[in-house]
Amino acid sequence: EAGVAQSPRYKIIEKRQSVAFWCNPISGHATLYWYQQILGQGPKLLIQFQNNGVVDDSQLPKDRFSAERLKGVDSTLKIQPAKLEDSAVYLCASSLAGIDYEQYFGPGTRLTVT
Amino acid sequence: AQSVTQLDSQVPVFEEAPVELRCNYSSSVSVYLFWYVQYPNQGLQLLLKYLSGSTLVESINGFDAEFNKSQTSFHLRKPSVHISDTAEYFCAVSLRGSYIPTFGRGTSLIVHP
């Protein structure tokens, strides 16, 4: 079974530029999550999707971050404009259906904002 | 709200030595507890979990952890570590019934030959 795929693996941008990350969850997984992992900290949940609807985006900085999950499969996370403090690893995870199923994580996208 | 404290940011050990990575949690309600491992340049992998029942849980690669409700701890242990165990280990807690964890800051296990 293929795991969660993410691209790109690495991205370097200057502050105030925009960037987008892509995630393809495990086939058949209805729930998708985006996490932000700042160096030296544990991952923090940004947003949770159930199929193509948002379940929880309370921790998403909506003035600059946006995410979508068209057709309930792939998802993109966008930052516009980026700030220095956005430098982090962005992890995507998926689970079969809902919060009571185990999450499977992708390898992450490491973003460096200069 | 739940929270997790990992008491050590880095734990250096020699190969074949025992190791314990400490984790304490805080919650006013029943919880699930998890340990995740993150190898260099890889995503998080679930190592083991406590949901209910036996307080001692084991992983397939020789780690175990014991849920201690009175001390609100869930320490991770291995009797003999290998070089390949070098990784970042995250303790996490979630509300009972949920697999959405709140993570600790992580402990870097460094195994020296």
Coordinates of C-alpha atoms in Angstrom, one line a residue:
Chain A
E1 CA 0.0 0.0 0.0
A2 CA 1.4 3.4 -1.0
G3 CA 1.9 5.9 1.8
V4 CA 1.1 9.5 2.0
A5 CA 2.9 11.5 -0.7
Q6 CA 4.1 15.1 -0.4
S7 CA 5.8 17.5 -2.7
P8 CA 8.1 19.3 -2.9
R9 CA 10.3 17.8 -0.2
Y10 CA 12.3 21.1 0.2
K11 CA 11.5 24.7 -0.7
I12 CA 13.4 27.9 -0.1
I13 CA 11.7 31.2 -0.7
E14 CA 12.2 34.8 0.3
K15 CA 9.8 36.5 2.8
R16 CA 6.7 38.0 1.2
Q17 CA 6.7 35.4 -1.6
S18 CA 4.0 32.7 -1.9
V19 CA 4.4 29.0 -1.7
A20 CA 2.2 25.9 -2.1
F21 CA 2.5 22.4 -0.8
W22 CA 0.8 19.3 -2.2
C23 CA -0.4 16.1 -0.5
N24 CA -1.8 12.9 -1.8
P25 CA -3.2 10.8 1.0
I26 CA -3.4 7.0 1.2
S27 CA -6.1 5.7 -1.2
G28 CA -9.5 5.4 0.5
H29 CA -8.6 7.7 3.4
A30 CA -11.4 10.2 4.0
T31 CA -9.6 12.3 6.6
L32 CA -6.6 14.5 5.9
Y33 CA -4.6 16.7 8.2
W34 CA -1.9 19.3 7.8
Y35 CA 0.6 19.9 10.6
Q36 CA 3.3 22.5 11.1
Q37 CA 6.5 21.3 12.8
I38 CA 8.9 24.1 13.8
L39 CA 12.4 23.1 14.6
G40 CA 12.7 21.9 18.2
Q41 CA 9.0 21.5 18.6
G42 CA 6.4 18.8 18.1
P43 CA 4.0 19.0 15.2
K44 CA 1.0 21.3 15.6
L45 CA -2.3 20.7 13.8
L46 CA -3.2 23.4 11.3
I47 CA -6.3 22.0 9.6
Q48 CA -8.4 18.8 9.3
F49 CA -10.5 17.8 6.4
Q50 CA -13.2 15.1 6.2
N51 CA -13.6 14.3 2.5
N52 CA -13.6 17.8 0.9
G53 CA -15.0 19.7 3.9
V54 CA -13.1 21.4 6.7
V55 CA -13.7 20.0 10.1
D56 CA -11.3 22.1 12.2
D57 CA -9.1 25.0 11.1
S58 CA -9.0 26.8 14.4
Q59 CA -5.2 26.8 14.4
L60 CA -4.7 27.9 10.8
P61 CA -3.4 31.6 10.5
K62 CA -6.1 32.5 8.0
D63 CA -4.6 35.9 7.1
R64 CA -1.8 34.1 5.2
F65 CA -2.5 30.4 5.1
S66 CA -5.1 28.6 3.1
A67 CA -5.9 25.0 2.3
E68 CA -8.2 23.1 0.1
R69 CA -9.1 19.5 -0.7
L70 CA -10.8 19.4 -4.0
K71 CA -12.7 16.3 -4.8
G72 CA -11.9 14.9 -1.4
V73 CA -8.6 13.4 -2.4
D74 CA -5.4 15.6 -2.9
S75 CA -4.9 18.7 -0.9
T76 CA -2.8 21.8 -1.2
L77 CA -1.6 24.2 1.6
K78 CA -0.7 27.7 0.5
I79 CA 1.1 30.5 2.3
Q80 CA 0.8 34.0 1.0
P81 CA 2.8 36.1 1.9
A82 CA 5.4 34.0 3.8
K83 CA 7.1 35.3 6.9
L84 CA 10.4 34.2 8.4
E85 CA 8.5 32.4 11.3
D86 CA 6.8 30.2 8.7
S87 CA 10.1 28.2 8.3
A88 CA 9.1 24.7 9.4
V89 CA 8.4 21.2 8.1
Y90 CA 4.8 20.9 6.9
L91 CA 3.5 17.4 7.5
C92 CA 0.4 15.9 5.8
A93 CA -1.3 12.9 7.4
S94 CA -4.4 10.9 6.5
S95 CA -6.7 8.4 8.3
L96 CA -9.4 6.1 7.2
A97 CA -12.4 8.0 8.5
G98 CA -12.5 10.5 11.3
I99 CA -10.6 11.2 14.5
D100 CA -10.9 7.7 15.9
Y101 CA -8.7 6.1 13.3
E102 CA -4.8 6.1 13.3
Q103 CA -3.1 8.8 11.3
Y104 CA -0.4 8.0 8.7
F105 CA 2.2 10.7 8.0
G106 CA 3.9 11.7 4.9
P107 CA 7.6 12.6 4.7
G108 CA 7.0 16.4 5.0
T109 CA 8.0 19.5 3.1
R110 CA 10.8 21.5 4.7
L111 CA 10.2 25.2 4.1
T112 CA 13.0 27.8 4.6
V113 CA 12.0 31.4 4.4
T114 CA 14.9 33.8 4.0
Chain B
A1 CA -6.8 20.8 27.4
Q2 CA -4.1 18.1 27.3
S3 CA -0.4 18.7 27.3
V4 CA 2.8 16.6 27.2
T5 CA 6.2 17.3 28.7
Q6 CA 9.2 15.4 27.4
L7 CA 11.8 16.0 30.1
D8 CA 14.9 15.4 28.0
S9 CA 15.6 17.2 24.7
Q10 CA 18.6 14.9 23.9
V11 CA 19.6 11.5 25.2
P12 CA 23.0 10.1 24.2
V13 CA 23.7 6.4 24.8
F14 CA 26.1 3.8 23.7
E15 CA 25.0 0.9 21.5
E16 CA 23.6 -2.1 23.5
A17 CA 22.9 0.1 26.6
P18 CA 19.4 0.4 28.0
V19 CA 17.5 3.6 27.5
E20 CA 14.5 5.4 28.9
L21 CA 12.8 8.4 27.3
R22 CA 10.6 10.2 29.8
C23 CA 7.2 11.6 29.1
N24 CA 4.6 13.1 31.5
Y25 CA 1.2 14.3 30.5
S26 CA -1.5 16.5 31.9
S27 CA -5.2 16.0 31.3
S28 CA -8.4 16.2 33.3
V29 CA -10.1 13.6 31.3
S30 CA -9.3 10.1 30.0
V31 CA -6.7 10.0 27.3
Y32 CA -4.9 7.9 24.7
L33 CA -1.1 8.0 24.8
F34 CA 1.3 7.5 21.9
W35 CA 5.0 7.4 21.0
Y36 CA 6.0 8.4 17.5
V37 CA 9.4 8.0 15.9
Q38 CA 10.8 10.3 13.2
Y39 CA 13.9 9.0 11.4
P40 CA 16.1 11.6 9.6
N41 CA 14.3 13.0 6.6
Q42 CA 11.2 10.8 7.1
G43 CA 7.7 11.4 8.4
L44 CA 6.4 10.4 11.8
Q45 CA 5.7 6.7 12.4
L46 CA 3.5 5.4 15.2
L47 CA 5.7 3.3 17.5
L48 CA 3.2 2.3 20.1
K49 CA 0.0 3.4 21.7
Y50 CA -2.0 3.0 24.9
L51 CA -5.7 3.0 24.5
S52 CA -7.0 0.9 27.4
G53 CA -6.4 -2.4 29.1
S54 CA -2.9 -3.6 29.9
T55 CA -0.8 -0.7 31.0
L56 CA 2.3 -2.1 29.4
V57 CA 2.4 -1.8 25.6
E58 CA 5.1 -3.0 23.3
S59 CA 6.3 -2.2 19.8
I60 CA 7.6 -4.7 17.2
N61 CA 11.2 -3.4 17.4
G62 CA 11.8 -4.0 21.1
F63 CA 10.5 -0.8 22.7
D64 CA 7.9 -0.7 25.4
A65 CA 6.1 1.9 27.5
E66 CA 4.1 1.7 30.7
F67 CA 1.0 3.9 31.4
N68 CA 1.2 5.1 35.0
K69 CA -1.9 6.9 35.9
S70 CA -0.9 7.9 39.4
Q71 CA 2.3 9.5 38.1
T72 CA 0.8 10.7 34.8
S73 CA 3.7 9.2 32.9
F74 CA 4.3 7.1 29.8
H75 CA 8.0 6.6 29.6
L76 CA 9.5 4.7 26.6
R77 CA 12.1 2.1 27.3
K78 CA 14.4 -0.3 25.4
P79 CA 16.7 -2.8 27.2
S80 CA 19.4 -2.7 24.4
V81 CA 19.6 0.0 21.7
H82 CA 21.0 -0.2 18.2
I83 CA 22.6 2.4 16.1
S84 CA 19.5 2.3 13.9
D85 CA 17.4 3.5 16.8
T86 CA 18.9 7.0 16.4
A87 CA 16.0 9.2 15.7
E88 CA 13.6 11.8 17.2
Y89 CA 11.0 10.4 19.5
F90 CA 7.7 12.2 20.2
C91 CA 5.3 11.5 23.0
A92 CA 1.7 12.5 22.3
V93 CA -1.7 12.6 24.1
S94 CA -5.2 12.7 22.7
L95 CA -8.7 12.7 24.2
R96 CA -10.1 9.2 24.6
G97 CA -11.8 8.3 21.3
S98 CA -9.6 10.6 19.2
Y99 CA -6.4 9.9 17.3
I100 CA -5.6 13.6 16.9
P101 CA -2.6 14.0 19.2
T102 CA -1.0 16.9 21.0
F103 CA 2.7 16.4 20.7
G104 CA 5.6 17.0 23.1
R105 CA 8.7 18.8 21.9
G106 CA 10.5 15.6 21.1
T107 CA 13.6 13.8 22.5
S108 CA 16.6 13.2 20.2
L109 CA 18.0 9.7 20.9
I110 CA 21.6 9.5 19.8
V111 CA 23.1 6.0 19.8
H112 CA 26.9 5.9 19.7
P113 CA 28.9 2.9 18.6

